[in-house]
Amino acid sequence: MTATVEPTSPAPATPSVLSTRGLTKSFGGVHAVRDVSVGFLEGKVNGLIGPNGSGKTTFFNMVTGMIKPDSGEVMQGERSITRWAPHRIARLGIGRSFQLCRVFPRLTVLENLLVAVRPTSLASALLGAHHAPTVARAREILARVGIEHLEHAEARDISYGQQKLLELGGVLMADPRIIMLDEPAGGVNPALIERIATLIRELNAEGRTFIVVEHNMDLVMNLCDHIVVFDRGRPIAAGVPAEIQSDPAVLEAYLGV
Amino acid sequence: MPSASDHIVGTGVARTRDRGVVRIIKGVVLLAGAALLVSWPSLAANPYLVSAGVVVLNYAVFASSWNIMGGLTGYISLGHAAYFGLGAYGTALLIQNFDIPSFGAWFLAGLLTLVIAIPVGWAALRVRGASFVIVTIALVLVLALIFQSLRGITGGSDGLIVPRPFPDLLRPEHHATFYYIYAGLLAVVLAVWFVIARSRFGAGLKAIREDEDKAESLGIPTTRYKGIAHALSAYFVALGGGLYALWFGDLDPIMQFSVLLSAEVVLMALLGGVRFLLGPLVGAIIVGTALEYFVLNFGETQLHLVATGILLAVVVLFLPDGVLAGLSELVARFRPQATSIREMTAEELQNQRVSEVRPGSGVDADPTSSERSEQELAPVERSPS
Ligand SMILES: Nc1ncnc2c1ncn2[C@@H]1O[C@H](COP(=O)(O)OP(=O)(O)OP(=O)(O)O)[C@@H](O)[C@H]1O
Ligand SMILES: [Mg+2]
């Protein structure tokens, strides 16, 4: 736990749909995330950037409950969701993808989506997973991300780019209001990056909030309405893309040693 | 063979007809198998063969119940002998000490084991992989010690005689009766597995098997799901154990609370194929018959122990999906023009890649190219422990 009184990032003017207060996590001696208080804007595409190892993924994992913070709070609106189990956070309408794309390898593409449906009662839990309306919805989403022709293939047999689309499809199946993507363009070819960017824009236009970690600067600057920059576990800047691009602290973090 | 994760991509009329033929063959084999199972007591030449049939069905119930958790969630428990022993001893002790009718005691012992299994599962399922296996082994060892040392109640290693439920029946009828009771229980267990495997709940369990953290991140309450699968699985194993007590009539802590028993059952399930409804049954028939054969011809030696170990290693190394998966692959190979899912996808994949790459010239068509390797250098996300 770091009891420092370092300045944190400026509080955003508009109310945050998701925010943190003094979020901190270390692994042994590594201070992965240090006293981070940031907020993300509702209905916007929020960017989260920073050099390798600056704590972005750790931050994501704490916000989604996958890692328990050492200290600090995660707030959804005015409600603290700190230390909630990940599935409860998911059920609040917060979906996420993983940096190293994660799908269910030995389930089919279609089944990968069907598992994301939450039963509401014992009867609905025992209902066939291939319930017709659910399958129809899953197919719609597969068509939307452009892999409907792979429906019956096992997820381990499709390409990495297709797996990325599949992972996004699985996240969409739960109809989240907030979507957190950890490097959506990582490891995929330029044509696919364009497709993913278009999807994000469309989904955002439907009113879904995005929080996107990404190393591809062109993509970040094009896509994001507001950006937070991490360096060595803490935010060093926040603002619109133009501000970030000319921020001396950001330039130093990326270029300097 | 009905299977929850049996997906066949059908293309063209020829393949559809092909599938029809395969389906008919499967149906015939299934019916013949079911007929043989049902008529075994009347076909068997002597009472010993009927009792061997009971032994195999006992294994089949155990392995199929184990598979409610093992096959669907991927948690490999070597501890289910604990529930078998609790069901067996529970039944015997309830009859002896409370004068409850045999099958009433059997039913109650099942429920009691279920109640015990819930907190045990809650504690054990907090760890994964090898740690989980070790916790489950410890469970069996601890219970074996407890039941051995509570001499006053359990008779310790002198054993416990269980009153026979049908005192008027002669040996052969006794075996035949239990044969059919076991067959009925097996039918129930298989039905439960089948319904769960096809359900949303079952889809959640399979997601846990594939990637537990990912499942959790999609909103699946993994702890609760695993706990329910474990408790159900323990319940049916206990019912099998209770039947064993009533049938065999003599219990010994070392035989009932035995890691070896657990291991044999896991071997049966893995050998048959944990992804298949009938996998554990097929495994139980193969291994159960082999074990009986060993005991009959070589007596109670350590030989079957060695054989079990070797077979387990062979299955894990060469038949990870079991004989049923191997069989369906074989069928696919001999089918004319049959394309496997892999081949089809590879082809589609190729088209997909070509179309993806076309806009930007000079792009590497392999999505696992340079960009990917950089990806793999990134810190690996680890699960909270
Ligand atoms: N489970 C863990 N155990 C130990 N150290 C960890 C663990 N996870 C992350 N770290 C360390 O914490 C720091 C922050 O890592 P994190 O993965 O959050 O960075 P990142 O900003 O996502 O980096 P990248 O851009 O490379 O993905 C790194 O120094 C990393 O090595
Ligand atoms: Mg990262």
XYZ file of C-alpha atoms in Angstrom, chain A residues 57 61 66-67 85-88 90-91 94 96 98-100 102-108 111-112 115-119 124-131 134 146 149-150 152-154 156-162 164 167 170-171 174 182-183 186-193 195, chain B residues 4-5 7-9 195-204 206-225 275 321 341-342 345-346 348-349 352-353 355-357 359-360 363-365 367-368 371-372 374-376 378-384:
134
model
C -4.565 -4.542 -17.543
C -8.860 -6.596 -13.737
C -10.942 -10.333 -11.442
C -8.271 -9.050 -9.041
C -17.401 -11.063 -7.664
C -16.726 -10.658 -11.398
C -20.022 -12.248 -12.421
C -21.963 -9.727 -10.327
C -20.801 -8.424 -15.359
C -24.475 -8.555 -14.451
C -20.187 -4.202 -17.602
C -14.999 -6.986 -20.993
C -9.111 -9.949 -22.493
C -5.747 -8.803 -23.735
C -4.823 -12.312 -24.854
C -10.070 -15.630 -24.604
C -12.762 -17.817 -26.110
C -14.008 -21.267 -25.101
C -11.789 -23.357 -27.392
C -13.772 -26.580 -27.528
C -17.210 -25.054 -27.789
C -18.565 -24.078 -31.180
C -22.122 -22.092 -28.218
C -19.535 -19.497 -27.264
C -23.132 -19.606 -22.663
C -23.368 -15.887 -22.031
C -27.123 -16.083 -21.493
C -28.121 -15.821 -17.878
C -30.935 -18.030 -16.622
C -34.920 -21.308 -17.428
C -31.607 -22.769 -16.239
C -32.790 -26.217 -17.312
C -34.135 -24.940 -20.602
C -32.164 -26.151 -23.613
C -29.153 -23.956 -24.317
C -30.192 -24.002 -27.965
C -33.520 -22.357 -27.190
C -31.612 -17.292 -27.943
C -19.144 -10.955 -39.387
C -20.564 -18.560 -41.469
C -18.372 -20.144 -38.775
C -20.525 -24.692 -36.239
C -16.739 -24.529 -36.109
C -15.019 -25.059 -32.798
C -10.041 -23.295 -31.412
C -10.203 -23.905 -35.164
C -10.841 -20.330 -36.284
C -8.170 -17.684 -36.830
C -6.949 -15.317 -34.133
C -8.708 -12.383 -35.737
C -11.936 -14.344 -35.909
C -11.228 -11.604 -31.416
C -14.904 -12.655 -28.066
C -19.739 -13.090 -26.562
C -19.468 -9.811 -24.675
C -24.990 -10.106 -22.426
C -8.148 -4.705 -23.572
C -6.268 -4.127 -26.831
C -3.683 -6.275 -30.712
C -2.390 -8.966 -33.050
C -4.921 -8.489 -35.835
C -4.411 -7.325 -39.406
C -5.199 -3.754 -40.551
C -8.406 -4.669 -42.395
C -9.766 -6.301 -39.291
C -8.713 -3.357 -37.122
C -13.809 -3.544 -38.950
C -23.808 -32.725 -25.765
C -20.827 -31.468 -27.673
C -21.478 -31.094 -33.630
C -21.526 -32.271 -37.150
C -21.465 -29.846 -39.989
C -30.799 -32.839 -19.357
C -28.036 -30.813 -17.668
C -25.618 -31.167 -20.571
C -28.143 -29.694 -22.997
C -29.342 -26.928 -20.679
C -28.209 -23.373 -20.106
C -26.884 -24.477 -16.750
C -24.866 -27.157 -18.538
C -23.576 -24.617 -21.044
C -22.337 -22.603 -18.071
C -18.887 -26.348 -19.940
C -17.776 -22.728 -20.039
C -16.215 -23.298 -16.606
C -14.465 -26.378 -17.975
C -13.066 -24.375 -20.874
C -12.056 -21.158 -19.118
C -13.358 -20.427 -15.667
C -12.300 -16.781 -15.385
C -13.714 -16.016 -18.784
C -16.997 -17.687 -17.781
C -17.118 -15.573 -14.640
C -16.464 -12.412 -16.658
C -19.500 -13.228 -18.815
C -21.720 -13.231 -15.748
C -21.760 -16.938 -14.920
C -21.789 -17.444 -11.122
C -19.066 -20.083 -11.356
C -18.845 -20.845 -7.631
C -22.545 -21.615 -7.403
C -22.583 -23.607 -10.654
C -17.870 -35.652 -23.058
C -11.206 -37.892 -25.306
C -14.930 -29.819 -39.099
C -11.289 -28.943 -39.049
C -12.951 -24.546 -41.304
C -9.428 -24.510 -42.560
C -13.194 -21.307 -44.984
C -10.469 -19.796 -42.947
C -11.672 -15.506 -45.009
C -8.034 -14.594 -44.758
C -10.785 -11.584 -48.297
C -9.481 -9.904 -45.193
C -6.119 -9.300 -46.673
C -7.743 -4.398 -49.233
C -4.236 -3.782 -47.934
C -0.086 -7.772 -45.690
C 0.961 -11.085 -44.262
C -1.954 -13.489 -44.672
C -2.907 -13.713 -38.575
C -0.413 -15.327 -36.237
C 1.980 -8.722 -34.783
C 0.887 -11.750 -32.815
C 4.563 -9.130 -29.985
C 1.217 -9.809 -28.367
C 2.528 -12.912 -26.739
C 2.795 -9.006 -23.113
C 2.373 -9.878 -19.435
C 0.130 -12.852 -19.000
C -3.000 -12.107 -17.076
C -3.233 -14.313 -14.086
C -6.228 -15.330 -12.098
C -6.575 -14.221 -8.508
